[in-house]
Amino acid sequence: MTLLTAGGAAAQGNLPPAAVPATVKAVESNVARQGYFHVGGHYVGEPGKEVMTGQMYVEVWAPREVKHPWPIVFFHGASSTATTWMQTPDGRKGWAHLFVDMGYIVYLTDQPARGRSAYHASQQGRQIAANVAGTERNNTDLVHQGTWPQAKLHTQYPGEGADRGRRGNAVFDAGFARSVPYLASNAETQDLVQKAGTELLDRIGPAILVTHSQAGPFGWLLADARPQLVKAIVAVEPSGPPFENHINATGRARPWGPTEIRLTYDPPVADPAELRIERQAEPEAPNLVPCWMQAGTPRTLPNLRNIPITIITGEASYHAPYDHCTARYLTQAGVANEHVRLEQRGIHGNGHGIPSELNNVDTAKLVDAWLVAKLR
């Protein structure tokens, strides 16, 4: 029989208090308030068997002292969830903690049909999953397996030993373990996020959008839908370039330019086939790909026109050969933006996983400085 103390707790003698073991990575937190909710979603299915689909999980963290007028909404990339912003694979603070430390309220999302945002196979498209070989080649072991010219410059993936960045290395395995299946259709994903994301902005008010990789089009789509509620967009290696895949995939893509689904153009475009495009005859510089641009008098993207935008690219990433095409396309469409190549700011060796790499404090500070300068 368990004996209880006067306070109701089981008697434990002189046992020391519990502690987090050294094998479990934990960070000191400046989060004073935390909560979660879902946005979007609707009921589908035959009567009596309805389920909810399309909802998006959102987690909010608020610091003890809020120092900025607008919060940040983080959107993760393919095969990821909000955990990609929380901690790095080797257990250091991720961008979510770093920006809370800087005094921002942050919102962390799991894309619809992924992670804590329910997926229903009977109601939604098929899912796919990242594989180990592709992850090593494109994200973690670029020096040995990358096929683009800049890959040999990669130095920032965390981990120790000769097998750093490869399966079997503890840090690689920890990073790969957090990957999850995701919808195969980018168009379906973008439609779901635009619907849920506009509801999120309507609920929380004006915000800064930080997107990574596959989430890049979400920034353009949410700004298109709610331009008055998007204060700035930080696009970390956004999905691109316009109209055609390069490096880790081939073939036509993103028929609306920077997105798979409709954007508002002026003059209006009812079908993306109405966009007249032409490919540069030659790349702008060695080790870059030629870009697809609008031909003749370009149509503009009026809803994105007055929003501060930066596109951030790592020195060694597979995005290094083509992110300039996204920046050029936006500029041609009347959307001012700043393309930041990290090596030109003295930040070297980054691959595609910029928010999780060894110098993520430096890259977070760069983003904060840009936001302060643009939004003061």
Coordinates of C-alpha atoms in Angstrom, one line a residue:
M1 CA 0.0 0.0 0.0
T2 CA 1.4 3.5 -1.0
L3 CA 1.8 5.8 2.0
L4 CA 0.8 9.4 1.3
T5 CA 2.3 12.5 3.0
A6 CA 0.1 15.2 4.5
G7 CA 0.3 17.0 1.2
G8 CA -1.1 14.0 -0.7
A9 CA 2.1 13.0 -2.5
A10 CA 3.7 9.6 -2.2
A11 CA 6.5 9.4 0.4
Q12 CA 9.8 9.4 -1.5
G13 CA 12.3 9.7 1.3
N14 CA 15.4 11.6 0.3
L15 CA 15.3 10.9 -3.4
P16 CA 16.7 13.7 -5.6
P17 CA 14.4 15.6 -7.9
A18 CA 14.1 14.3 -11.5
A19 CA 16.4 15.7 -14.1
V20 CA 16.5 15.6 -17.9
P21 CA 19.2 13.1 -18.8
A22 CA 22.2 14.3 -20.8
T23 CA 21.1 12.1 -23.7
V24 CA 17.9 14.1 -24.1
K25 CA 18.7 17.4 -25.7
A26 CA 16.7 20.3 -24.2
V27 CA 17.1 24.1 -24.4
E28 CA 16.6 26.9 -22.0
S29 CA 13.3 28.6 -23.0
N30 CA 12.2 32.2 -23.0
V31 CA 8.6 31.1 -23.8
A32 CA 6.3 32.6 -21.2
R33 CA 3.0 31.6 -22.8
Q34 CA 2.3 28.7 -25.2
G35 CA -0.9 27.3 -26.8
Y36 CA -2.3 25.7 -29.9
F37 CA -5.3 25.7 -32.1
H38 CA -6.5 24.7 -35.6
V39 CA -7.7 26.9 -38.4
G40 CA -9.5 25.9 -41.6
G41 CA -11.1 22.5 -42.1
H42 CA -14.5 21.3 -43.0
Y43 CA -16.6 18.2 -42.6
V44 CA -16.8 15.6 -45.4
G45 CA -18.2 12.1 -45.7
E46 CA -21.5 10.4 -45.7
P47 CA -24.0 11.2 -42.9
G48 CA -23.0 9.7 -39.6
K49 CA -19.4 9.1 -40.8
E50 CA -18.2 12.6 -41.3
V51 CA -14.5 13.6 -40.8
M52 CA -12.8 16.9 -40.8
T53 CA -10.2 17.7 -43.5
G54 CA -8.1 20.7 -44.4
Q55 CA -7.5 21.9 -40.9
M56 CA -4.1 23.3 -40.0
Y57 CA -2.4 22.9 -36.6
V58 CA -1.0 26.2 -35.2
E59 CA 1.2 26.5 -32.1
V60 CA 1.8 29.9 -30.5
W61 CA 4.8 30.9 -28.3
A62 CA 5.0 34.3 -26.7
P63 CA 8.1 35.6 -24.9
R64 CA 8.1 37.2 -21.4
E65 CA 8.7 40.6 -23.0
V66 CA 7.3 41.2 -26.5
K67 CA 9.5 43.7 -28.3
H68 CA 8.0 43.8 -31.9
P69 CA 4.6 44.9 -33.2
W70 CA 4.0 42.0 -35.5
P71 CA 4.4 38.2 -34.9
I72 CA 6.1 35.7 -37.2
V73 CA 4.3 32.8 -38.8
F74 CA 6.7 30.0 -39.7
F75 CA 5.8 27.6 -42.5
H76 CA 8.0 24.5 -42.9
G77 CA 9.1 22.7 -46.1
A78 CA 8.5 19.3 -47.6
S79 CA 8.6 16.1 -45.4
S80 CA 8.8 18.4 -42.3
T81 CA 6.5 19.7 -39.5
A82 CA 6.9 22.6 -37.1
T83 CA 9.6 20.7 -35.3
T84 CA 12.0 21.9 -38.0
W85 CA 11.8 25.4 -36.4
M86 CA 11.9 24.2 -32.7
Q87 CA 15.3 22.5 -32.4
T88 CA 18.2 21.6 -34.7
P89 CA 19.0 17.9 -35.3
D90 CA 21.9 18.2 -32.8
G91 CA 19.6 19.7 -30.1
R92 CA 20.4 23.4 -30.3
K93 CA 17.8 26.2 -30.4
G94 CA 15.9 26.4 -33.7
W95 CA 14.7 29.6 -35.2
A96 CA 11.5 29.6 -33.2
H97 CA 13.3 29.8 -29.9
L98 CA 15.9 32.3 -31.3
F99 CA 13.1 34.6 -32.5
V100 CA 11.3 34.3 -29.2
D101 CA 14.5 35.3 -27.5
M102 CA 14.6 38.4 -29.7
G103 CA 11.1 39.3 -28.5
Y104 CA 8.8 38.1 -31.3
I105 CA 5.6 36.2 -30.8
V106 CA 5.8 33.2 -33.1
Y107 CA 3.3 30.9 -34.7
L108 CA 4.4 27.4 -35.8
T109 CA 2.3 25.5 -38.4
D110 CA 2.0 21.9 -39.5
Q111 CA 0.8 22.0 -43.1
P112 CA -2.7 20.5 -43.7
A113 CA -2.7 16.7 -44.2
R114 CA 0.6 16.4 -42.4
G115 CA 1.8 16.0 -38.8
R116 CA -0.7 17.2 -36.3
S117 CA -3.0 18.4 -39.1
A118 CA -5.0 15.3 -39.9
Y119 CA -4.6 13.4 -43.2
H120 CA -7.5 11.3 -44.5
A121 CA -6.5 9.1 -47.4
S122 CA -10.1 8.6 -48.5
Q123 CA -10.6 12.3 -48.9
Q124 CA -7.2 13.7 -49.9
G125 CA -4.5 13.0 -52.5
R126 CA -1.8 10.4 -52.1
Q127 CA 1.2 11.0 -49.9
I128 CA 4.9 10.6 -50.6
A129 CA 8.0 10.5 -48.3
A130 CA 11.5 11.7 -48.4
N131 CA 14.1 8.9 -48.7
V132 CA 17.5 8.6 -47.1
A133 CA 19.5 8.8 -50.3
G134 CA 17.8 11.9 -51.6
T135 CA 18.2 13.6 -48.2
E136 CA 21.9 12.9 -48.1
R137 CA 22.4 14.1 -51.7
N138 CA 20.3 17.2 -51.5
N139 CA 20.6 18.4 -47.9
T140 CA 23.2 16.8 -45.7
D141 CA 26.2 15.2 -47.5
L142 CA 26.6 17.7 -50.3
V143 CA 30.4 17.6 -50.4
H144 CA 30.4 14.0 -51.4
Q145 CA 27.1 13.5 -53.2
G146 CA 26.0 16.9 -54.5
T147 CA 25.9 17.3 -58.3
W148 CA 25.8 21.1 -58.6
P149 CA 28.9 23.2 -58.7
Q150 CA 28.4 24.9 -55.3
A151 CA 27.9 21.7 -53.4
K152 CA 31.6 21.3 -52.5
L153 CA 31.3 24.4 -50.4
H154 CA 29.0 22.8 -47.8
T155 CA 30.4 23.0 -44.2
Q156 CA 27.5 23.8 -42.0
Y157 CA 25.5 20.6 -41.5
P158 CA 25.8 19.6 -37.8
G159 CA 27.4 16.4 -36.6
E160 CA 30.8 14.9 -35.9
G161 CA 32.9 12.3 -37.6
A162 CA 33.7 11.0 -41.0
D163 CA 30.0 10.0 -41.5
R164 CA 28.6 13.4 -40.8
G165 CA 25.6 14.0 -42.9
R166 CA 25.0 10.3 -43.6
R167 CA 22.7 7.6 -42.3
G168 CA 24.1 6.0 -39.2
N169 CA 25.5 9.3 -37.9
A170 CA 23.5 10.2 -34.7
V171 CA 22.7 13.7 -35.8
F172 CA 21.7 12.7 -39.3
D173 CA 19.4 10.0 -37.9
A174 CA 17.8 12.5 -35.5
G175 CA 17.1 14.9 -38.3
F176 CA 15.8 12.2 -40.6
A177 CA 13.6 10.7 -37.9
R178 CA 11.5 13.9 -37.8
S179 CA 10.6 13.6 -41.5
V180 CA 7.0 12.7 -42.3
P181 CA 4.9 11.8 -45.4
Y182 CA 3.3 14.7 -47.3
L183 CA 0.9 15.3 -50.1
A184 CA 2.4 14.5 -53.5
S185 CA 0.5 17.3 -55.2
N186 CA 2.0 20.7 -54.6
A187 CA -1.1 22.3 -56.1
E188 CA -3.3 20.5 -53.5
T189 CA -1.0 21.5 -50.7
Q190 CA -0.9 25.2 -51.8
D191 CA -4.7 25.3 -52.0
L192 CA -5.1 23.9 -48.5
V193 CA -2.5 26.2 -47.0
Q194 CA -4.0 29.3 -48.7
K195 CA -7.4 28.5 -47.3
A196 CA -6.2 27.7 -43.8
G197 CA -3.5 30.4 -43.8
T198 CA -6.0 33.2 -44.7
E199 CA -8.1 32.1 -41.8
L200 CA -5.1 32.2 -39.6
L201 CA -4.2 35.8 -40.6
D202 CA -7.9 36.9 -40.2
R203 CA -7.7 35.5 -36.7
I204 CA -4.3 36.8 -35.5
G205 CA -4.0 40.0 -37.6
P206 CA -1.0 41.4 -39.5
A207 CA 2.0 39.1 -39.4
I208 CA 5.4 38.4 -40.9
L209 CA 5.6 35.2 -43.0
V210 CA 8.8 33.1 -42.9
T211 CA 8.7 30.2 -45.4
H212 CA 11.2 27.5 -46.2
S213 CA 11.6 25.5 -49.4
Q214 CA 8.3 23.8 -50.4
A215 CA 6.5 26.5 -48.3
G216 CA 7.9 29.3 -50.5
P217 CA 4.7 29.6 -52.6
F218 CA 2.6 30.0 -49.4
G219 CA 4.1 33.4 -48.9
W220 CA 3.2 34.6 -52.3
L221 CA -0.3 33.1 -52.1
L222 CA -1.2 34.4 -48.7
A223 CA 0.1 37.9 -49.6
D224 CA -2.1 37.6 -52.7
A225 CA -5.1 36.7 -50.7
R226 CA -4.5 39.1 -47.7
P227 CA -2.0 41.8 -48.8
Q228 CA -3.1 44.1 -46.0
L229 CA -2.3 41.4 -43.4
V230 CA 1.2 40.4 -44.6
K231 CA 3.8 42.8 -43.2
A232 CA 6.8 41.1 -44.7
I233 CA 7.9 37.9 -46.4
V234 CA 11.2 36.1 -45.6
A235 CA 11.5 33.3 -48.2
V236 CA 14.3 30.9 -47.3
E237 CA 15.2 29.1 -50.5
P238 CA 11.6 29.1 -51.8
S239 CA 10.4 26.4 -54.1
G240 CA 11.4 27.4 -57.6
P241 CA 12.4 28.6 -60.0
P242 CA 9.4 29.8 -62.0
F243 CA 8.0 27.4 -64.6
E244 CA 10.7 24.7 -64.6
N245 CA 12.5 22.4 -62.1
H246 CA 16.2 22.2 -61.9
I247 CA 19.0 20.3 -60.1
N248 CA 17.0 17.7 -58.0
A249 CA 14.1 17.4 -60.4
T250 CA 13.4 18.2 -64.1
G251 CA 10.4 19.2 -66.2
R252 CA 7.8 22.0 -66.2
A253 CA 6.4 23.2 -62.9
R254 CA 4.8 26.2 -61.2
P255 CA 2.7 27.3 -64.3
W256 CA 1.7 30.5 -62.5
G257 CA 5.4 31.5 -62.2
P258 CA 6.2 31.2 -58.5
T259 CA 3.2 29.0 -57.7
E260 CA 1.2 26.0 -58.9
I261 CA -2.1 27.6 -58.3
R262 CA -3.7 30.9 -59.3
L263 CA -2.1 34.3 -58.5
T264 CA -3.6 37.7 -59.3
Y265 CA -2.0 39.3 -62.3
D266 CA -2.6 42.6 -63.9
P267 CA -3.9 42.5 -66.7
P268 CA -5.9 39.5 -65.3
V269 CA -4.9 35.9 -66.2
A270 CA -7.7 33.3 -66.4
D271 CA -5.4 30.5 -67.5
P272 CA -1.6 30.3 -66.9
A273 CA -1.2 29.5 -70.6
E274 CA -1.9 33.2 -71.2
L275 CA 1.4 34.1 -69.6
R276 CA 3.9 34.7 -72.5
I277 CA 7.3 33.4 -71.3
E278 CA 10.7 33.0 -72.8
R279 CA 13.9 31.4 -71.5
Q280 CA 17.1 33.3 -71.2
A281 CA 19.5 32.4 -74.0
E282 CA 22.4 32.2 -71.6
P283 CA 22.8 32.1 -67.8
E284 CA 23.6 35.4 -66.2
A285 CA 26.8 34.1 -64.7
P286 CA 28.8 30.8 -64.5
N287 CA 27.2 28.1 -62.3
L288 CA 23.7 29.6 -62.7
V289 CA 20.8 28.3 -64.7
P290 CA 19.0 30.4 -67.3
C291 CA 15.7 31.8 -66.2
W292 CA 12.2 31.7 -67.6
M293 CA 10.8 35.3 -67.7
Q294 CA 7.8 37.0 -69.2
A295 CA 8.1 38.0 -72.8
G296 CA 7.0 41.4 -74.1
T297 CA 5.2 43.7 -71.7
P298 CA 5.1 41.8 -68.4
R299 CA 2.0 41.4 -66.4
T300 CA 2.4 42.5 -62.8
L301 CA 1.5 40.9 -59.4
P302 CA -0.3 43.9 -57.8
N303 CA -1.1 42.3 -54.5
L304 CA 2.5 41.6 -53.7
R305 CA 3.8 45.0 -54.8
N306 CA 4.0 46.9 -51.5
I307 CA 5.2 44.1 -49.2
P308 CA 8.9 43.9 -48.1
I309 CA 10.3 40.6 -49.4
T310 CA 13.7 39.0 -49.1
I311 CA 14.8 35.7 -50.6
I312 CA 17.7 34.0 -48.8
T313 CA 20.0 31.5 -50.4
G314 CA 22.8 29.3 -49.0
E315 CA 26.3 29.3 -50.6
A316 CA 26.4 25.5 -51.2
S317 CA 22.7 24.7 -51.6
Y318 CA 21.1 23.2 -54.7
H319 CA 19.1 26.5 -54.7
A320 CA 22.3 28.5 -55.3
P321 CA 22.1 28.0 -59.1
Y322 CA 18.5 29.2 -59.5
D323 CA 17.0 31.3 -56.6
H324 CA 18.0 34.4 -58.6
C325 CA 15.3 33.4 -61.1
T326 CA 12.6 33.7 -58.6
A327 CA 13.9 37.1 -57.5
R328 CA 14.2 38.3 -61.1
Y329 CA 10.7 37.1 -62.0
L330 CA 9.2 39.0 -59.0
T331 CA 11.1 42.1 -60.0
Q332 CA 9.9 41.9 -63.6
A333 CA 6.3 41.5 -62.3
G334 CA 6.6 44.8 -60.4
V335 CA 7.4 43.3 -57.0
A336 CA 10.5 44.8 -55.3
N337 CA 12.6 42.2 -53.4
E338 CA 16.0 41.6 -52.0
H339 CA 17.9 38.5 -52.9
V340 CA 20.4 37.7 -50.2
R341 CA 23.2 35.3 -51.0
L342 CA 24.5 34.4 -47.5
E343 CA 28.2 34.3 -48.6
Q344 CA 27.9 37.9 -49.7
R345 CA 27.1 38.7 -46.1
G346 CA 30.0 36.8 -44.7
I347 CA 28.0 33.7 -43.8
H348 CA 29.5 30.7 -45.6
G349 CA 29.0 27.0 -46.2
N350 CA 25.2 26.7 -45.9
G351 CA 23.2 24.0 -47.6
H352 CA 19.4 23.9 -48.0
G353 CA 18.6 23.4 -44.3
I354 CA 19.6 27.0 -43.3
P355 CA 17.5 27.2 -40.1
S356 CA 18.9 24.0 -38.8
E357 CA 22.6 24.3 -39.6
L358 CA 25.5 25.1 -37.4
N359 CA 25.4 28.9 -38.0
N360 CA 21.6 29.2 -37.5
V361 CA 22.2 31.9 -34.9
D362 CA 24.0 34.1 -37.5
T363 CA 21.3 33.5 -40.1
A364 CA 18.5 34.3 -37.6
K365 CA 20.3 37.6 -36.6
L366 CA 20.5 38.5 -40.3
V367 CA 16.8 38.0 -40.7
D368 CA 16.0 40.0 -37.6
A369 CA 18.2 42.9 -38.7
W370 CA 16.4 42.9 -42.1
L371 CA 13.0 42.9 -40.5
V372 CA 13.9 45.7 -38.1
A373 CA 15.3 47.8 -41.0
K374 CA 12.2 47.3 -43.2
L375 CA 9.5 47.5 -40.6
R376 CA 10.6 50.2 -38.2

